[in-house]
Amino acid sequence: MNTYLNVVYFSATGGTAKVVKGVAEGISNDYREYNLTLPAMRENSITFDSHDLVIVGVPVYAGRVPKFLIDFFSNVKGNNTAAVFITVYGNRNYDDALLELKDTFEANGFIGISAAAFIAEHSYTPKVGTNRPDAQDIEAAKKLGADIKNKLESFDDLLQIPRLTVKGNTPYKERTSAPSIAPDTNDDCVNCGICATNCPMGAISNADVKDIDSTKCIRCCSCVKKCPVNAKSINHEFFNKITKGLIDNFSVIRKEPEYF
């Protein structure tokens, strides 16, 4: 099958981007990139056709695809378009996120041909999923891409490919309710604006980076990880409790990618 390769992803702290690009590079180094991480990239609809192959990658937030991404994906349309679904989670569990991602795209004209769940360092703490995706993960992603390429080349018609099934349950896991939380900014801040420029939700003021809209913050920790002087941190009882639980239960075990 002759296809045009596309990657569509959201990656606040970089892990999802590495995995999705690894899968793509296992197929071809020639691909079109749709990075949905910043708000401006989620303003317009995207349409693919039957000659496209789309690799979609999202992070897992509490076992689900982030709701704002589900809302945006209603504007991503396919026309019998081959798709690969990738979820990336912080070494705990991806729960129903992969199924939710698959269902969302297949309802919009895409045909799932493969899927996988990979691991990245948890956005809340570097002690969980430390330094992942690592070299082993990226090699696994590239191999998955090569396997997908071979699979596509063995079929003349997408409809000949067996229906894709993945782990997950319906109804999906209930979304976790959380209080509005905004990162704190200490006196080391030099107001360089890196955090505001890279905030996926536009929650940080460009004029004063200490001014953060807690109702927009999704606790992706992009600002925390990207600050060059370590001036950003999240200090909230709810956040700290979850982080402690993650460290206590998931900091030692190494989970491996799962493929479908």
PDB file of C-alpha atoms in Angstrom:
ATOM      1  CA  MET A   1       0.000   0.000   0.000  1.00  0.00           C
ATOM      2  CA  ASN A   2       1.277   3.458  -0.887  1.00  0.00           C
ATOM      3  CA  THR A   3       0.827   5.760   2.094  1.00  0.00           C
ATOM      4  CA  TYR A   4       1.828   9.218   3.282  1.00  0.00           C
ATOM      5  CA  LEU A   5       3.128   9.089   6.841  1.00  0.00           C
ATOM      6  CA  ASN A   6       1.874  11.549   9.477  1.00  0.00           C
ATOM      7  CA  VAL A   7       2.465  11.872  13.211  1.00  0.00           C
ATOM      8  CA  VAL A   8      -0.044  13.613  15.481  1.00  0.00           C
ATOM      9  CA  TYR A   9       0.870  14.042  19.125  1.00  0.00           C
ATOM     10  CA  PHE A  10       0.624  16.019  22.340  1.00  0.00           C
ATOM     11  CA  SER A  11       3.784  15.961  24.456  1.00  0.00           C
ATOM     12  CA  ALA A  12       4.130  18.479  27.284  1.00  0.00           C
ATOM     13  CA  THR A  13       7.371  17.042  28.669  1.00  0.00           C
ATOM     14  CA  GLY A  14       8.757  15.310  25.575  1.00  0.00           C
ATOM     15  CA  GLY A  15       8.249  11.609  26.302  1.00  0.00           C
ATOM     16  CA  THR A  16       5.316  11.033  23.967  1.00  0.00           C
ATOM     17  CA  ALA A  17       7.070  12.861  21.123  1.00  0.00           C
ATOM     18  CA  LYS A  18      10.129  10.599  21.412  1.00  0.00           C
ATOM     19  CA  VAL A  19       8.037   7.439  21.282  1.00  0.00           C
ATOM     20  CA  VAL A  20       5.825   8.516  18.381  1.00  0.00           C
ATOM     21  CA  LYS A  21       8.779   9.704  16.319  1.00  0.00           C
ATOM     22  CA  GLY A  22      10.566   6.438  17.075  1.00  0.00           C
ATOM     23  CA  VAL A  23       7.631   4.473  15.668  1.00  0.00           C
ATOM     24  CA  ALA A  24       7.508   6.758  12.627  1.00  0.00           C
ATOM     25  CA  GLU A  25      11.239   6.385  11.956  1.00  0.00           C
ATOM     26  CA  GLY A  26      10.790   2.616  11.923  1.00  0.00           C
ATOM     27  CA  ILE A  27       8.558   3.181   8.907  1.00  0.00           C
ATOM     28  CA  SER A  28      10.212   6.147   7.186  1.00  0.00           C
ATOM     29  CA  ASN A  29      12.227   9.273   7.946  1.00  0.00           C
ATOM     30  CA  ASP A  30       9.879  11.189   5.677  1.00  0.00           C
ATOM     31  CA  TYR A  31       6.802  12.169   7.659  1.00  0.00           C
ATOM     32  CA  ARG A  32       4.551  15.137   8.295  1.00  0.00           C
ATOM     33  CA  GLU A  33       4.374  16.318  11.894  1.00  0.00           C
ATOM     34  CA  TYR A  34       1.375  17.725  13.777  1.00  0.00           C
ATOM     35  CA  ASN A  35       2.574  18.778  17.225  1.00  0.00           C
ATOM     36  CA  LEU A  36      -0.547  19.631  19.216  1.00  0.00           C
ATOM     37  CA  THR A  37       1.270  20.595  22.398  1.00  0.00           C
ATOM     38  CA  LEU A  38       0.754  24.356  22.183  1.00  0.00           C
ATOM     39  CA  PRO A  39      -2.711  25.956  22.062  1.00  0.00           C
ATOM     40  CA  ALA A  40      -2.144  27.575  18.664  1.00  0.00           C
ATOM     41  CA  MET A  41      -1.722  24.139  17.092  1.00  0.00           C
ATOM     42  CA  ARG A  42      -5.153  23.068  18.316  1.00  0.00           C
ATOM     43  CA  GLU A  43      -7.107  25.880  16.689  1.00  0.00           C
ATOM     44  CA  ASN A  44      -7.706  24.322  13.262  1.00  0.00           C
ATOM     45  CA  SER A  45      -9.218  21.057  12.094  1.00  0.00           C
ATOM     46  CA  ILE A  46      -7.103  18.381  10.399  1.00  0.00           C
ATOM     47  CA  THR A  47      -8.275  16.081   7.610  1.00  0.00           C
ATOM     48  CA  PHE A  48      -6.633  12.931   6.264  1.00  0.00           C
ATOM     49  CA  ASP A  49      -7.595  10.656   3.375  1.00  0.00           C
ATOM     50  CA  SER A  50      -7.286   7.022   2.410  1.00  0.00           C
ATOM     51  CA  HIS A  51      -3.677   7.422   1.245  1.00  0.00           C
ATOM     52  CA  ASP A  52      -2.496   8.598   4.671  1.00  0.00           C
ATOM     53  CA  LEU A  53      -1.083   6.622   7.571  1.00  0.00           C
ATOM     54  CA  VAL A  54      -1.484   8.482  10.866  1.00  0.00           C
ATOM     55  CA  ILE A  55       0.383   7.704  14.080  1.00  0.00           C
ATOM     56  CA  VAL A  56      -1.427   9.305  17.019  1.00  0.00           C
ATOM     57  CA  GLY A  57       0.342   9.674  20.366  1.00  0.00           C
ATOM     58  CA  VAL A  58      -1.042  10.990  23.648  1.00  0.00           C
ATOM     59  CA  PRO A  59      -0.035  10.935  27.310  1.00  0.00           C
ATOM     60  CA  VAL A  60      -2.221   9.161  29.828  1.00  0.00           C
ATOM     61  CA  TYR A  61      -3.725  11.307  32.579  1.00  0.00           C
ATOM     62  CA  ALA A  62      -5.162   9.182  35.413  1.00  0.00           C
ATOM     63  CA  GLY A  63      -5.975   6.338  33.060  1.00  0.00           C
ATOM     64  CA  ARG A  64      -7.690   8.441  30.384  1.00  0.00           C
ATOM     65  CA  VAL A  65      -6.890  10.553  27.352  1.00  0.00           C
ATOM     66  CA  PRO A  66      -6.896  14.186  28.537  1.00  0.00           C
ATOM     67  CA  LYS A  67     -10.383  15.592  27.982  1.00  0.00           C
ATOM     68  CA  PHE A  68      -9.233  18.684  26.093  1.00  0.00           C
ATOM     69  CA  LEU A  69      -7.570  16.365  23.566  1.00  0.00           C
ATOM     70  CA  ILE A  70     -10.714  14.282  23.169  1.00  0.00           C
ATOM     71  CA  ASP A  71     -12.557  17.545  22.498  1.00  0.00           C
ATOM     72  CA  PHE A  72      -9.990  18.577  19.877  1.00  0.00           C
ATOM     73  CA  PHE A  73      -9.930  15.168  18.202  1.00  0.00           C
ATOM     74  CA  SER A  74     -13.528  15.717  17.122  1.00  0.00           C
ATOM     75  CA  ASN A  75     -11.928  18.090  14.584  1.00  0.00           C
ATOM     76  CA  VAL A  76      -9.528  15.434  13.234  1.00  0.00           C
ATOM     77  CA  LYS A  77     -11.216  13.551  10.408  1.00  0.00           C
ATOM     78  CA  GLY A  78     -10.222  10.535   8.369  1.00  0.00           C
ATOM     79  CA  ASN A  79     -11.557   8.822   5.272  1.00  0.00           C
ATOM     80  CA  ASN A  80     -10.776   5.122   5.656  1.00  0.00           C
ATOM     81  CA  THR A  81      -7.427   6.318   6.964  1.00  0.00           C
ATOM     82  CA  ALA A  82      -4.985   3.824   8.481  1.00  0.00           C
ATOM     83  CA  ALA A  83      -4.069   4.751  12.048  1.00  0.00           C
ATOM     84  CA  VAL A  84      -1.714   3.625  14.793  1.00  0.00           C
ATOM     85  CA  PHE A  85      -2.657   4.517  18.364  1.00  0.00           C
ATOM     86  CA  ILE A  86       0.018   5.167  21.007  1.00  0.00           C
ATOM     87  CA  THR A  87      -0.497   5.977  24.658  1.00  0.00           C
ATOM     88  CA  VAL A  88       2.414   6.912  26.915  1.00  0.00           C
ATOM     89  CA  TYR A  89       2.039   6.591  30.678  1.00  0.00           C
ATOM     90  CA  GLY A  90       4.148   7.180  33.767  1.00  0.00           C
ATOM     91  CA  ASN A  91       4.833   3.569  34.790  1.00  0.00           C
ATOM     92  CA  ARG A  92       1.556   3.158  36.716  1.00  0.00           C
ATOM     93  CA  ASN A  93      -1.172   2.021  34.286  1.00  0.00           C
ATOM     94  CA  TYR A  94      -2.794   3.229  31.087  1.00  0.00           C
ATOM     95  CA  ASP A  95      -6.201   1.813  32.145  1.00  0.00           C
ATOM     96  CA  ASP A  96      -8.788   2.743  29.472  1.00  0.00           C
ATOM     97  CA  ALA A  97      -6.803   5.432  27.640  1.00  0.00           C
ATOM     98  CA  LEU A  98      -5.739   3.280  24.685  1.00  0.00           C
ATOM     99  CA  LEU A  99      -9.272   2.033  24.085  1.00  0.00           C
ATOM    100  CA  GLU A 100     -10.619   5.565  24.410  1.00  0.00           C
ATOM    101  CA  LEU A 101      -8.096   6.841  21.868  1.00  0.00           C
ATOM    102  CA  LYS A 102      -8.913   4.031  19.451  1.00  0.00           C
ATOM    103  CA  ASP A 103     -12.680   4.496  19.810  1.00  0.00           C
ATOM    104  CA  THR A 104     -12.413   8.245  19.300  1.00  0.00           C
ATOM    105  CA  PHE A 105     -10.482   7.987  16.039  1.00  0.00           C
ATOM    106  CA  GLU A 106     -12.329   5.014  14.626  1.00  0.00           C
ATOM    107  CA  ALA A 107     -15.573   6.973  15.082  1.00  0.00           C
ATOM    108  CA  ASN A 108     -14.049   9.711  12.909  1.00  0.00           C
ATOM    109  CA  GLY A 109     -13.176   7.692   9.807  1.00  0.00           C
ATOM    110  CA  PHE A 110      -9.933   6.011  10.842  1.00  0.00           C
ATOM    111  CA  ILE A 111      -9.114   2.311  10.662  1.00  0.00           C
ATOM    112  CA  GLY A 112      -6.905   1.102  13.497  1.00  0.00           C
ATOM    113  CA  ILE A 113      -4.151  -1.221  12.308  1.00  0.00           C
ATOM    114  CA  SER A 114      -1.893  -1.278  15.375  1.00  0.00           C
ATOM    115  CA  ALA A 115      -1.584   0.171  18.860  1.00  0.00           C
ATOM    116  CA  ALA A 116       0.817   0.257  21.772  1.00  0.00           C
ATOM    117  CA  ALA A 117       1.307   1.565  25.294  1.00  0.00           C
ATOM    118  CA  PHE A 118       4.769   2.886  26.169  1.00  0.00           C
ATOM    119  CA  ILE A 119       6.282   4.242  29.362  1.00  0.00           C
ATOM    120  CA  ALA A 120       7.806   7.661  30.044  1.00  0.00           C
ATOM    121  CA  GLU A 121       9.146   9.339  33.143  1.00  0.00           C
ATOM    122  CA  HIS A 122       6.178  10.461  35.198  1.00  0.00           C
ATOM    123  CA  SER A 123       5.555  14.185  34.887  1.00  0.00           C
ATOM    124  CA  TYR A 124       5.048  14.484  38.657  1.00  0.00           C
ATOM    125  CA  THR A 125       8.364  12.982  39.729  1.00  0.00           C
ATOM    126  CA  PRO A 126      11.613  11.783  38.120  1.00  0.00           C
ATOM    127  CA  LYS A 127      11.625   8.890  40.611  1.00  0.00           C
ATOM    128  CA  VAL A 128       8.952   7.022  38.628  1.00  0.00           C
ATOM    129  CA  GLY A 129       9.806   5.810  35.126  1.00  0.00           C
ATOM    130  CA  THR A 130      13.172   7.498  35.500  1.00  0.00           C
ATOM    131  CA  ASN A 131      14.779   8.610  32.212  1.00  0.00           C
ATOM    132  CA  ARG A 132      12.230   6.834  30.085  1.00  0.00           C
ATOM    133  CA  PRO A 133      11.684   6.400  27.245  1.00  0.00           C
ATOM    134  CA  ASP A 134      15.257   5.100  27.231  1.00  0.00           C
ATOM    135  CA  ALA A 135      17.324   3.619  24.402  1.00  0.00           C
ATOM    136  CA  GLN A 136      15.624   0.255  24.826  1.00  0.00           C
ATOM    137  CA  ASP A 137      12.193   1.870  24.522  1.00  0.00           C
ATOM    138  CA  ILE A 138      13.150   3.800  21.394  1.00  0.00           C
ATOM    139  CA  GLU A 139      14.504   0.672  19.742  1.00  0.00           C
ATOM    140  CA  ALA A 140      11.232  -1.055  20.594  1.00  0.00           C
ATOM    141  CA  ALA A 141       9.326   1.854  19.045  1.00  0.00           C
ATOM    142  CA  LYS A 142      11.373   1.644  15.851  1.00  0.00           C
ATOM    143  CA  LYS A 143      10.823  -2.095  15.647  1.00  0.00           C
ATOM    144  CA  LEU A 144       7.095  -1.560  16.035  1.00  0.00           C
ATOM    145  CA  GLY A 145       7.250   0.876  13.136  1.00  0.00           C
ATOM    146  CA  ALA A 146       9.102  -1.650  10.985  1.00  0.00           C
ATOM    147  CA  ASP A 147       6.519  -4.313  11.836  1.00  0.00           C
ATOM    148  CA  ILE A 148       3.696  -1.927  10.902  1.00  0.00           C
ATOM    149  CA  LYS A 149       5.374  -1.188   7.575  1.00  0.00           C
ATOM    150  CA  ASN A 150       5.661  -4.893   6.798  1.00  0.00           C
ATOM    151  CA  LYS A 151       2.044  -5.422   7.800  1.00  0.00           C
ATOM    152  CA  LEU A 152       0.806  -2.701   5.476  1.00  0.00           C
ATOM    153  CA  GLU A 153       2.900  -4.014   2.594  1.00  0.00           C
ATOM    154  CA  SER A 154       1.308  -7.443   2.960  1.00  0.00           C
ATOM    155  CA  PHE A 155      -2.230  -6.124   2.381  1.00  0.00           C
ATOM    156  CA  ASP A 156      -3.742  -4.530  -0.719  1.00  0.00           C
ATOM    157  CA  ASP A 157      -6.809  -3.296   1.138  1.00  0.00           C
ATOM    158  CA  LEU A 158      -7.107  -1.946   4.690  1.00  0.00           C
ATOM    159  CA  LEU A 159     -10.408  -3.745   5.086  1.00  0.00           C
ATOM    160  CA  GLN A 160      -8.506  -7.047   4.829  1.00  0.00           C
ATOM    161  CA  ILE A 161      -6.660  -6.277   8.068  1.00  0.00           C
ATOM    162  CA  PRO A 162      -8.279  -7.975  11.093  1.00  0.00           C
ATOM    163  CA  ARG A 163     -10.141  -5.599  13.391  1.00  0.00           C
ATOM    164  CA  LEU A 164      -7.873  -4.099  16.027  1.00  0.00           C
ATOM    165  CA  THR A 165      -8.589  -4.890  19.672  1.00  0.00           C
ATOM    166  CA  VAL A 166      -6.813  -3.307  22.631  1.00  0.00           C
ATOM    167  CA  LYS A 167      -6.976  -3.423  26.419  1.00  0.00           C
ATOM    168  CA  GLY A 168      -9.541  -1.289  28.193  1.00  0.00           C
ATOM    169  CA  ASN A 169     -13.088  -1.231  29.458  1.00  0.00           C
ATOM    170  CA  THR A 170     -16.325   0.584  28.756  1.00  0.00           C
ATOM    171  CA  PRO A 171     -17.648   2.634  30.318  1.00  0.00           C
ATOM    172  CA  TYR A 172     -14.220   4.193  30.655  1.00  0.00           C
ATOM    173  CA  LYS A 173     -12.668   4.826  34.021  1.00  0.00           C
ATOM    174  CA  GLU A 174     -14.274   7.849  35.671  1.00  0.00           C
ATOM    175  CA  ARG A 175     -12.159  10.957  35.324  1.00  0.00           C
ATOM    176  CA  THR A 176     -10.425  12.003  38.523  1.00  0.00           C
ATOM    177  CA  SER A 177     -11.742  15.218  40.005  1.00  0.00           C
ATOM    178  CA  ALA A 178      -9.060  17.481  41.398  1.00  0.00           C
ATOM    179  CA  PRO A 179      -8.881  20.926  42.968  1.00  0.00           C
ATOM    180  CA  SER A 180      -7.564  23.805  40.910  1.00  0.00           C
ATOM    181  CA  ILE A 181      -3.812  23.823  41.358  1.00  0.00           C
ATOM    182  CA  ALA A 182      -1.222  26.276  40.079  1.00  0.00           C
ATOM    183  CA  PRO A 183       2.554  25.897  40.257  1.00  0.00           C
ATOM    184  CA  ASP A 184       4.410  28.100  42.714  1.00  0.00           C
ATOM    185  CA  THR A 185       7.217  30.382  41.584  1.00  0.00           C
ATOM    186  CA  ASN A 186      10.127  31.093  43.912  1.00  0.00           C
ATOM    187  CA  ASP A 187      12.460  34.094  44.053  1.00  0.00           C
ATOM    188  CA  ASP A 188      14.991  32.467  41.716  1.00  0.00           C
ATOM    189  CA  CYS A 189      12.668  33.254  38.813  1.00  0.00           C
ATOM    190  CA  VAL A 190      14.230  35.592  36.229  1.00  0.00           C
ATOM    191  CA  ASN A 191      10.987  36.030  34.257  1.00  0.00           C
ATOM    192  CA  CYS A 192      12.613  34.574  31.128  1.00  0.00           C
ATOM    193  CA  GLY A 193       9.211  33.470  29.862  1.00  0.00           C
ATOM    194  CA  ILE A 194      10.201  29.917  28.899  1.00  0.00           C
ATOM    195  CA  CYS A 195       7.414  28.496  31.056  1.00  0.00           C
ATOM    196  CA  ALA A 196       4.768  30.743  29.517  1.00  0.00           C
ATOM    197  CA  THR A 197       5.953  30.081  25.978  1.00  0.00           C
ATOM    198  CA  ASN A 198       5.759  26.330  26.523  1.00  0.00           C
ATOM    199  CA  CYS A 199       2.568  26.089  28.600  1.00  0.00           C
ATOM    200  CA  PRO A 200       0.206  23.765  26.681  1.00  0.00           C
ATOM    201  CA  MET A 201      -2.874  25.469  28.083  1.00  0.00           C
ATOM    202  CA  GLY A 202      -1.800  29.113  27.953  1.00  0.00           C
ATOM    203  CA  ALA A 203      -2.223  29.275  31.719  1.00  0.00           C
ATOM    204  CA  ILE A 204       0.922  31.329  32.443  1.00  0.00           C
ATOM    205  CA  SER A 205       0.978  35.069  31.795  1.00  0.00           C
ATOM    206  CA  ASN A 206       3.684  36.232  29.394  1.00  0.00           C
ATOM    207  CA  ALA A 207       3.857  39.561  31.204  1.00  0.00           C
ATOM    208  CA  ASP A 208       4.342  38.054  34.658  1.00  0.00           C
ATOM    209  CA  VAL A 209       5.126  34.334  34.812  1.00  0.00           C
ATOM    210  CA  LYS A 210       4.106  34.223  38.478  1.00  0.00           C
ATOM    211  CA  ASP A 211       0.552  34.944  37.331  1.00  0.00           C
ATOM    212  CA  ILE A 212      -0.919  31.498  36.604  1.00  0.00           C
ATOM    213  CA  ASP A 213      -4.551  30.627  35.968  1.00  0.00           C
ATOM    214  CA  SER A 214      -5.112  27.562  38.152  1.00  0.00           C
ATOM    215  CA  THR A 215      -8.387  26.768  36.368  1.00  0.00           C
ATOM    216  CA  LYS A 216      -6.455  26.170  33.132  1.00  0.00           C
ATOM    217  CA  CYS A 217      -3.506  24.282  34.626  1.00  0.00           C
ATOM    218  CA  ILE A 218      -3.524  20.516  33.867  1.00  0.00           C
ATOM    219  CA  ARG A 219      -0.488  19.736  36.074  1.00  0.00           C
ATOM    220  CA  CYS A 220       1.528  18.556  33.075  1.00  0.00           C
ATOM    221  CA  CYS A 221       4.629  20.010  34.785  1.00  0.00           C
ATOM    222  CA  SER A 222       6.050  21.399  31.553  1.00  0.00           C
ATOM    223  CA  CYS A 223       6.908  24.630  33.369  1.00  0.00           C
ATOM    224  CA  VAL A 224       8.546  22.741  36.239  1.00  0.00           C
ATOM    225  CA  LYS A 225      10.744  20.645  33.966  1.00  0.00           C
ATOM    226  CA  LYS A 226      11.654  23.399  31.504  1.00  0.00           C
ATOM    227  CA  CYS A 227      12.540  26.161  33.989  1.00  0.00           C
ATOM    228  CA  PRO A 228      16.309  26.797  33.637  1.00  0.00           C
ATOM    229  CA  VAL A 229      16.653  27.998  37.252  1.00  0.00           C
ATOM    230  CA  ASN A 230      14.295  25.515  38.949  1.00  0.00           C
ATOM    231  CA  ALA A 231      11.963  28.296  40.034  1.00  0.00           C
ATOM    232  CA  LYS A 232       8.707  26.415  39.417  1.00  0.00           C
ATOM    233  CA  SER A 233       7.244  23.678  41.596  1.00  0.00           C
ATOM    234  CA  ILE A 234       3.859  22.335  42.621  1.00  0.00           C
ATOM    235  CA  ASN A 235       3.194  22.311  46.345  1.00  0.00           C
ATOM    236  CA  HIS A 236      -0.309  21.175  47.156  1.00  0.00           C
ATOM    237  CA  GLU A 237      -1.609  18.489  49.503  1.00  0.00           C
ATOM    238  CA  PHE A 238      -3.555  16.722  46.720  1.00  0.00           C
ATOM    239  CA  PHE A 239      -0.577  16.717  44.346  1.00  0.00           C
ATOM    240  CA  ASN A 240       1.905  15.673  47.049  1.00  0.00           C
ATOM    241  CA  LYS A 241      -0.301  12.766  48.156  1.00  0.00           C
ATOM    242  CA  ILE A 242      -0.542  11.389  44.628  1.00  0.00           C
ATOM    243  CA  THR A 243       3.178  11.829  44.056  1.00  0.00           C
ATOM    244  CA  LYS A 244       4.018   9.957  47.263  1.00  0.00           C
ATOM    245  CA  GLY A 245       1.741   7.101  46.257  1.00  0.00           C
ATOM    246  CA  LEU A 246       3.412   6.880  42.865  1.00  0.00           C
ATOM    247  CA  ILE A 247       6.870   6.764  44.399  1.00  0.00           C
ATOM    248  CA  ASP A 248       5.852   4.207  47.030  1.00  0.00           C
ATOM    249  CA  ASN A 249       4.236   1.840  44.535  1.00  0.00           C
ATOM    250  CA  PHE A 250       5.802   2.363  41.106  1.00  0.00           C
ATOM    251  CA  SER A 251       9.347   3.709  41.493  1.00  0.00           C
ATOM    252  CA  VAL A 252      11.134   0.336  41.502  1.00  0.00           C
ATOM    253  CA  ILE A 253       9.210  -1.856  39.052  1.00  0.00           C
ATOM    254  CA  ARG A 254      10.032  -1.488  35.360  1.00  0.00           C
ATOM    255  CA  LYS A 255       7.016  -1.906  33.122  1.00  0.00           C
ATOM    256  CA  GLU A 256       7.515  -2.712  29.457  1.00  0.00           C
ATOM    257  CA  PRO A 257       5.655  -1.584  26.330  1.00  0.00           C
ATOM    258  CA  GLU A 258       2.568  -3.516  25.270  1.00  0.00           C
ATOM    259  CA  TYR A 259       1.621  -4.010  21.637  1.00  0.00           C
ATOM    260  CA  PHE A 260      -1.625  -4.710  19.819  1.00  0.00           C
TER     261      PHE A 260
END
